[in-house]
Coordinates of C-alpha atoms and ligand atoms in Angstrom, one line a residue:
M1 CA 43.4 -14.7 17.0
T2 CA 40.2 -13.4 18.4
R3 CA 37.3 -13.8 16.2
V4 CA 35.8 -10.4 15.3
I5 CA 32.1 -10.0 16.0
D6 CA 31.1 -7.0 13.6
L7 CA 28.0 -5.4 14.9
R8 CA 28.7 -1.9 13.3
S9 CA 26.0 -2.5 10.7
D10 CA 23.9 -5.0 8.7
T11 CA 25.8 -3.8 5.6
V12 CA 28.9 -5.7 6.7
T13 CA 27.9 -9.1 5.5
R14 CA 29.8 -11.1 3.1
P15 CA 28.2 -12.8 0.1
S16 CA 27.8 -16.5 0.9
E17 CA 29.3 -19.1 -1.4
G18 CA 25.9 -19.9 -2.8
M19 CA 25.3 -16.2 -3.5
R20 CA 28.6 -15.9 -5.3
Q21 CA 27.9 -18.9 -7.5
A22 CA 24.4 -17.2 -8.4
M23 CA 26.4 -14.1 -9.3
A24 CA 28.9 -16.0 -11.3
A25 CA 26.4 -17.8 -13.2
A26 CA 24.1 -14.7 -13.8
E27 CA 22.9 -14.3 -17.4
V28 CA 23.5 -10.6 -18.3
G29 CA 22.8 -7.9 -20.9
D30 CA 23.3 -4.2 -20.9
D31 CA 20.9 -2.7 -18.4
V32 CA 21.2 1.0 -19.7
F33 CA 20.0 -0.6 -22.8
G34 CA 17.1 -2.4 -20.9
D35 CA 18.2 -5.9 -21.9
D36 CA 19.8 -7.4 -18.8
P37 CA 17.5 -10.4 -18.1
T38 CA 18.5 -10.7 -14.4
V39 CA 17.8 -7.1 -13.7
I40 CA 14.6 -7.4 -15.2
E41 CA 13.8 -10.5 -13.2
L42 CA 15.0 -8.6 -10.0
E43 CA 12.9 -5.5 -10.9
R44 CA 9.8 -7.8 -11.4
R45 CA 10.2 -9.6 -8.2
A46 CA 10.9 -6.2 -6.2
A47 CA 7.6 -4.8 -7.7
G48 CA 5.7 -7.6 -6.6
L49 CA 7.2 -7.7 -3.2
S50 CA 6.6 -4.0 -2.6
G51 CA 3.0 -4.2 -4.2
K52 CA 3.9 -1.5 -7.0
A53 CA 3.7 -1.9 -10.7
A54 CA 7.4 -1.2 -11.5
A55 CA 10.7 -1.1 -10.1
L56 CA 14.1 0.1 -10.8
F57 CA 17.7 -1.3 -9.6
L58 CA 20.1 1.2 -8.1
P59 CA 23.6 1.0 -6.7
S60 CA 22.7 2.3 -3.2
G61 CA 19.9 3.3 -0.7
T62 CA 21.2 6.8 -0.9
M63 CA 20.8 7.1 -4.6
A64 CA 17.4 5.4 -4.5
N65 CA 16.3 8.1 -2.0
L66 CA 17.8 10.9 -3.9
V67 CA 16.3 9.6 -7.2
A68 CA 12.9 9.3 -5.5
V69 CA 13.3 13.0 -4.2
M70 CA 14.2 14.2 -7.7
S71 CA 11.5 12.2 -9.5
H72 CA 8.7 13.4 -7.2
T73 CA 9.8 17.1 -7.1
R74 CA 10.9 20.1 -9.0
P75 CA 14.0 22.1 -8.0
G76 CA 12.8 24.9 -5.4
D77 CA 10.1 22.6 -4.0
E78 CA 9.9 21.8 -0.2
I79 CA 10.0 18.2 1.0
L80 CA 8.8 17.3 4.6
L81 CA 10.7 14.7 6.5
G82 CA 11.6 13.5 10.0
D83 CA 14.3 15.5 11.8
Q84 CA 16.0 12.1 12.7
S85 CA 15.5 10.5 9.1
H86 CA 18.4 9.0 7.2
I87 CA 17.7 11.5 4.2
F88 CA 18.1 14.5 6.5
Q89 CA 20.9 13.1 8.8
Y90 CA 23.1 11.0 6.5
E91 CA 22.8 11.7 2.9
L92 CA 25.2 14.8 2.9
G93 CA 22.2 17.2 1.9
G94 CA 21.9 15.6 -1.5
A95 CA 18.2 16.5 -1.5
A96 CA 19.3 20.3 -1.5
R97 CA 22.4 20.1 -3.5
L98 CA 21.4 17.7 -6.1
A99 CA 17.7 17.6 -6.3
G100 CA 17.5 21.4 -5.4
T101 CA 14.8 20.9 -2.9
M102 CA 14.5 22.6 0.6
T103 CA 13.8 20.4 3.5
G104 CA 11.1 21.2 6.2
T105 CA 11.9 19.0 9.2
L106 CA 9.0 17.5 11.5
T107 CA 9.9 16.1 14.9
N108 CA 10.2 12.2 14.7
F109 CA 8.5 10.4 17.5
D110 CA 10.7 7.7 19.3
D111 CA 8.6 5.1 17.5
G112 CA 9.9 6.3 14.2
S113 CA 6.7 7.9 13.1
L114 CA 5.6 11.7 12.7
D115 CA 2.5 13.6 13.6
P116 CA 0.0 13.8 10.7
D117 CA -1.3 17.1 12.1
Q118 CA 2.2 18.6 11.8
V119 CA 2.3 17.3 8.2
L120 CA -0.9 19.3 7.8
A121 CA 0.3 22.3 9.4
A122 CA 3.7 22.3 7.7
A123 CA 2.5 21.5 4.0
R124 CA 2.7 24.8 2.2
T125 CA 0.9 25.7 -0.9
E126 CA 3.1 27.6 -3.6
N127 CA 2.5 31.2 -3.9
L128 CA 4.5 34.3 -5.0
H129 CA 6.5 34.1 -1.8
S130 CA 6.6 30.5 -0.6
P131 CA 7.9 27.2 -2.2
G132 CA 5.2 24.5 -2.4
S133 CA 5.7 21.5 -0.4
T134 CA 5.3 18.6 -2.8
L135 CA 6.7 15.4 -1.0
L136 CA 6.6 13.8 2.3
C137 CA 9.4 11.2 3.2
L138 CA 9.0 8.5 5.7
E139 CA 11.3 5.8 7.0
N140 CA 10.6 2.1 8.0
T141 CA 12.2 0.6 9.9
H142 CA 13.6 3.9 11.5
N143 CA 17.4 3.8 11.8
R144 CA 18.0 6.5 14.4
C145 CA 15.0 5.5 16.3
G146 CA 16.5 2.3 17.2
G147 CA 15.2 0.1 14.2
A148 CA 11.6 1.0 15.2
A149 CA 9.0 -0.7 13.1
V150 CA 6.4 2.0 12.1
S151 CA 2.9 0.4 11.9
K152 CA 0.7 0.5 8.9
K153 CA -1.9 2.5 10.7
A154 CA 0.7 5.2 11.3
T155 CA 2.0 5.1 8.0
D156 CA -1.4 5.3 6.3
S157 CA -2.6 8.3 8.5
L158 CA 0.7 10.1 7.4
A159 CA 0.1 9.3 3.7
E160 CA -3.4 10.4 4.1
A161 CA -2.5 13.7 5.5
A162 CA 0.2 14.2 2.9
H163 CA -2.1 13.3 0.1
S164 CA -4.9 15.6 1.3
R165 CA -2.4 18.6 0.7
G166 CA -1.4 17.4 -2.6
L167 CA 2.0 15.9 -1.5
S168 CA 3.4 12.5 -2.8
V169 CA 4.8 10.1 -0.4
H170 CA 8.2 8.4 -0.6
L171 CA 9.0 5.6 2.0
D172 CA 12.8 4.9 2.6
G173 CA 12.2 1.2 3.4
A174 CA 15.9 0.5 3.4
R175 CA 15.0 -2.2 6.0
I176 CA 11.2 -2.6 5.2
F177 CA 11.4 -6.2 5.3
N178 CA 12.7 -6.2 8.9
A179 CA 9.5 -3.9 9.7
A180 CA 7.3 -6.4 7.9
A181 CA 8.8 -9.4 9.8
A182 CA 8.5 -7.4 13.1
L183 CA 4.9 -6.4 12.5
G184 CA 3.8 -9.7 10.9
I185 CA 2.5 -7.9 7.9
S186 CA 3.8 -7.7 4.1
A187 CA 6.0 -5.1 2.9
A188 CA 3.6 -4.4 0.4
A189 CA 0.8 -3.7 3.1
L190 CA 3.1 -1.2 4.7
A191 CA 3.8 0.7 1.4
E192 CA 0.3 0.4 0.2
N193 CA -0.5 4.1 0.5
C194 CA 2.9 5.5 -0.3
D195 CA 3.5 6.5 -3.9
S196 CA 7.1 5.1 -3.9
V197 CA 9.2 2.8 -1.6
S198 CA 12.8 1.8 -1.8
F199 CA 14.5 -1.0 0.0
C200 CA 18.2 -2.1 0.2
L201 CA 19.4 -5.5 -0.8
S202 CA 22.9 -4.8 0.9
K203 CA 21.6 -4.6 4.5
G204 CA 19.5 -7.5 6.2
L205 CA 19.3 -9.4 2.9
G206 CA 23.0 -9.9 2.7
C207 CA 23.9 -8.7 -0.8
P208 CA 27.1 -6.9 -1.6
V209 CA 25.4 -4.0 -3.4
G210 CA 22.1 -2.7 -4.4
S211 CA 18.7 -1.1 -3.6
V212 CA 15.5 -1.0 -5.5
L213 CA 13.0 1.7 -5.9
C214 CA 9.5 1.0 -6.6
G215 CA 6.4 2.8 -7.9
S216 CA 4.2 3.3 -10.7
P217 CA 5.5 2.9 -14.3
E218 CA 5.3 6.4 -15.0
F219 CA 7.2 7.3 -11.7
I220 CA 9.9 4.7 -12.6
S221 CA 10.4 6.0 -16.1
I222 CA 11.2 9.5 -14.7
A223 CA 13.4 7.8 -12.0
R224 CA 15.4 5.8 -14.7
R225 CA 16.2 9.0 -16.4
N226 CA 17.3 10.5 -12.9
R227 CA 19.5 7.4 -12.3
K228 CA 21.2 7.8 -15.6
M229 CA 21.8 11.5 -14.9
L230 CA 23.4 10.6 -11.6
G231 CA 25.7 8.1 -13.3
G232 CA 23.9 5.2 -11.7
G233 CA 23.1 3.4 -15.0
M234 CA 25.0 0.2 -14.8
R235 CA 25.7 -2.2 -17.7
Q236 CA 26.2 -5.9 -16.9
A237 CA 24.3 -5.4 -13.6
G238 CA 22.8 -8.8 -13.7
I239 CA 25.7 -10.1 -11.9
L240 CA 24.7 -7.8 -9.0
A241 CA 21.1 -8.4 -9.5
A242 CA 21.5 -12.2 -9.1
A243 CA 22.6 -11.6 -5.7
G244 CA 19.3 -9.7 -5.1
I245 CA 17.2 -12.6 -6.4
Y246 CA 19.3 -15.2 -4.5
A247 CA 18.6 -13.0 -1.3
I248 CA 14.9 -12.6 -1.8
D249 CA 14.6 -16.3 -2.2
R250 CA 16.8 -17.4 0.7
N251 CA 17.4 -14.5 3.2
L252 CA 14.0 -12.7 3.4
Q253 CA 12.5 -15.4 5.7
R254 CA 15.3 -15.5 8.3
L255 CA 15.2 -11.8 9.4
A256 CA 13.1 -12.7 12.7
A257 CA 16.4 -14.4 13.8
D258 CA 18.2 -11.2 13.7
H259 CA 15.5 -9.7 15.8
E260 CA 15.7 -12.3 18.2
N261 CA 19.7 -11.9 18.5
A262 CA 19.1 -8.1 18.9
R263 CA 16.6 -8.8 21.7
L264 CA 19.2 -11.0 23.5
L265 CA 22.0 -8.7 23.0
A266 CA 19.9 -5.7 24.4
D267 CA 18.9 -7.8 27.5
G268 CA 22.5 -8.9 28.2
L269 CA 23.7 -5.3 28.0
R270 CA 21.0 -4.1 30.2
E271 CA 21.9 -6.9 32.9
L272 CA 25.6 -5.8 32.6
G273 CA 25.0 -2.4 34.3
P274 CA 26.9 0.3 32.3
F275 CA 24.4 0.4 29.3
R276 CA 20.8 1.4 28.9
P277 CA 19.8 -0.2 25.6
N278 CA 16.5 0.1 23.8
T279 CA 14.0 -2.9 23.6
P280 CA 14.7 -3.7 19.9
Q281 CA 11.9 -4.4 17.7
T282 CA 14.2 -5.3 15.0
N283 CA 17.8 -5.7 14.3
I284 CA 19.1 -2.5 15.7
V285 CA 20.4 -2.0 19.3
V286 CA 20.9 1.5 20.4
A287 CA 22.5 1.6 23.9
D288 CA 23.1 4.8 25.9
V289 CA 26.3 4.4 27.9
V290 CA 25.6 5.5 31.6
A291 CA 28.9 4.7 33.4
G292 CA 32.3 5.6 31.7
R293 CA 32.8 7.2 28.4
L294 CA 31.5 6.0 25.2
N295 CA 34.9 6.2 23.3
D296 CA 36.6 4.2 26.1
W297 CA 33.9 1.5 25.8
L298 CA 34.1 1.3 21.8
A299 CA 37.9 1.1 22.1
A300 CA 37.6 -1.7 24.7
F301 CA 35.1 -3.4 22.6
E302 CA 37.5 -3.1 19.6
R303 CA 40.5 -4.5 21.5
E304 CA 38.3 -7.5 22.5
G305 CA 37.0 -8.0 18.7
I306 CA 33.7 -6.4 19.0
L307 CA 32.8 -3.7 16.5
A308 CA 30.0 -1.1 17.2
V309 CA 29.8 2.5 16.2
A310 CA 29.0 5.7 18.0
F311 CA 25.4 7.0 17.7
G312 CA 25.5 10.2 19.6
P313 CA 27.6 11.6 22.3
Q314 CA 27.2 8.8 24.8
R315 CA 25.2 6.3 22.6
M316 CA 26.4 3.3 20.6
R317 CA 24.6 1.2 17.8
L318 CA 24.9 -2.4 17.4
V319 CA 23.3 -4.2 14.6
T320 CA 22.6 -8.0 14.1
H321 CA 22.7 -9.5 10.8
L322 CA 23.2 -12.7 8.7
D323 CA 26.9 -13.2 9.7
V324 CA 26.2 -13.0 13.5
A325 CA 24.9 -16.2 15.1
R326 CA 23.2 -16.6 18.4
A327 CA 26.4 -18.0 19.8
D328 CA 28.2 -14.8 18.7
I329 CA 25.9 -12.9 20.9
D330 CA 26.7 -15.1 23.8
E331 CA 30.3 -14.6 23.0
A332 CA 30.1 -10.8 22.7
L333 CA 28.3 -10.5 25.9
S334 CA 30.9 -12.5 27.8
R335 CA 33.7 -10.6 26.3
I336 CA 31.9 -7.3 27.5
Q337 CA 31.3 -8.7 30.9
R338 CA 35.2 -9.3 31.1
M339 CA 35.9 -5.7 30.4
I340 CA 33.9 -4.5 33.4
G341 CA 36.4 -3.2 36.0
A342 CA 38.9 -2.5 33.2
V343 CA 37.1 0.4 31.6
P344 CA 37.0 3.5 33.7
V345 CA 33.6 4.5 34.9
Ligands
PLP401 C1 17.3 4.2 6.6 C2 18.4 4.1 5.6 N1 18.1 4.8 4.4 C3 19.0 4.8 3.5 C4 20.2 4.2 3.6 C5 21.3 4.4 2.7 O1 21.8 3.1 2.2 P1 23.2 3.0 1.4 O2 24.3 2.9 2.5 O3 23.1 2.0 0.7 O4 23.4 4.2 0.5 C6 20.6 3.6 5.0 C7 21.9 3.1 5.3 O5 22.4 2.9 6.4 C8 19.5 3.6 6.0 O6 19.9 3.1 7.2

């Protein structure tokens, strides 16, 4: 049977044997009582990596963002965020429905950043008629912008604009370590001027579950209450946190290999003709289909054991990760080459 090369997302990785052993051996407590030693250790390490004083382990990146929005705002406040951001596009409007905030969208540049002048212009002061804008949400790397790594300079000037108007800043750093690897800078430096930053363990780091939200101790104690309210308080969560610690120790350093594989994949797709891919900075390839229909290509890919997702009317996304080797990229490209002629263009 053809080996499936799964490029739908970096969330599809399976925990390695070593990670499973670390999970099985984890010392646990009850994290809602605050006495799970492995969760405490993961949160300590996450705080260190993000340069923040405290951290909170959560089940998912979506919950980390929602808890961040809830903890920085009051219902009725406005949050400013990019029109291509994950929070705006893919989190089911939780910021509105569950945090009670309204969203003010700013146009994302292709490099994943926003215009600080737009932040200044959009930030509203509360009065008898208007809600107050109290939070700016940023994203790095930027998923819909093809895994763009947003520079520290751009992040800092956006944070400065937001702070000058009294807004807090949350950074959705689901893939912040990919950004850090691509830019040759620490995640802590990238998040330095943001009030909170979340990152996912279940993407490039290869864990089955989990995200961490980092910020000041005061912010994290509010976030802990909000996590509990949302049903995200987990009991013997050390089993999951152990995977996170294992990943921080073993999988952080290898992200550049995923970036290299994404570049090879994009270069190969470009040469084949029907695709116009981005030049990936990190592990996300977005490719416009310029000959034939997206759905025909995706179906042909699937028949040949290559999984990718639709990312727009004529755009697909392919993501490299821990379970995709250099040889898989070569193999995927040769399978795609064999499809040319068979897919109607
Ligand atoms: C930028 C970004 N933020 C947040 C999330 C949400 O993470 P989760 O799937 O763990 O809820 C994702 C997931 O793809 C993402 O790409």
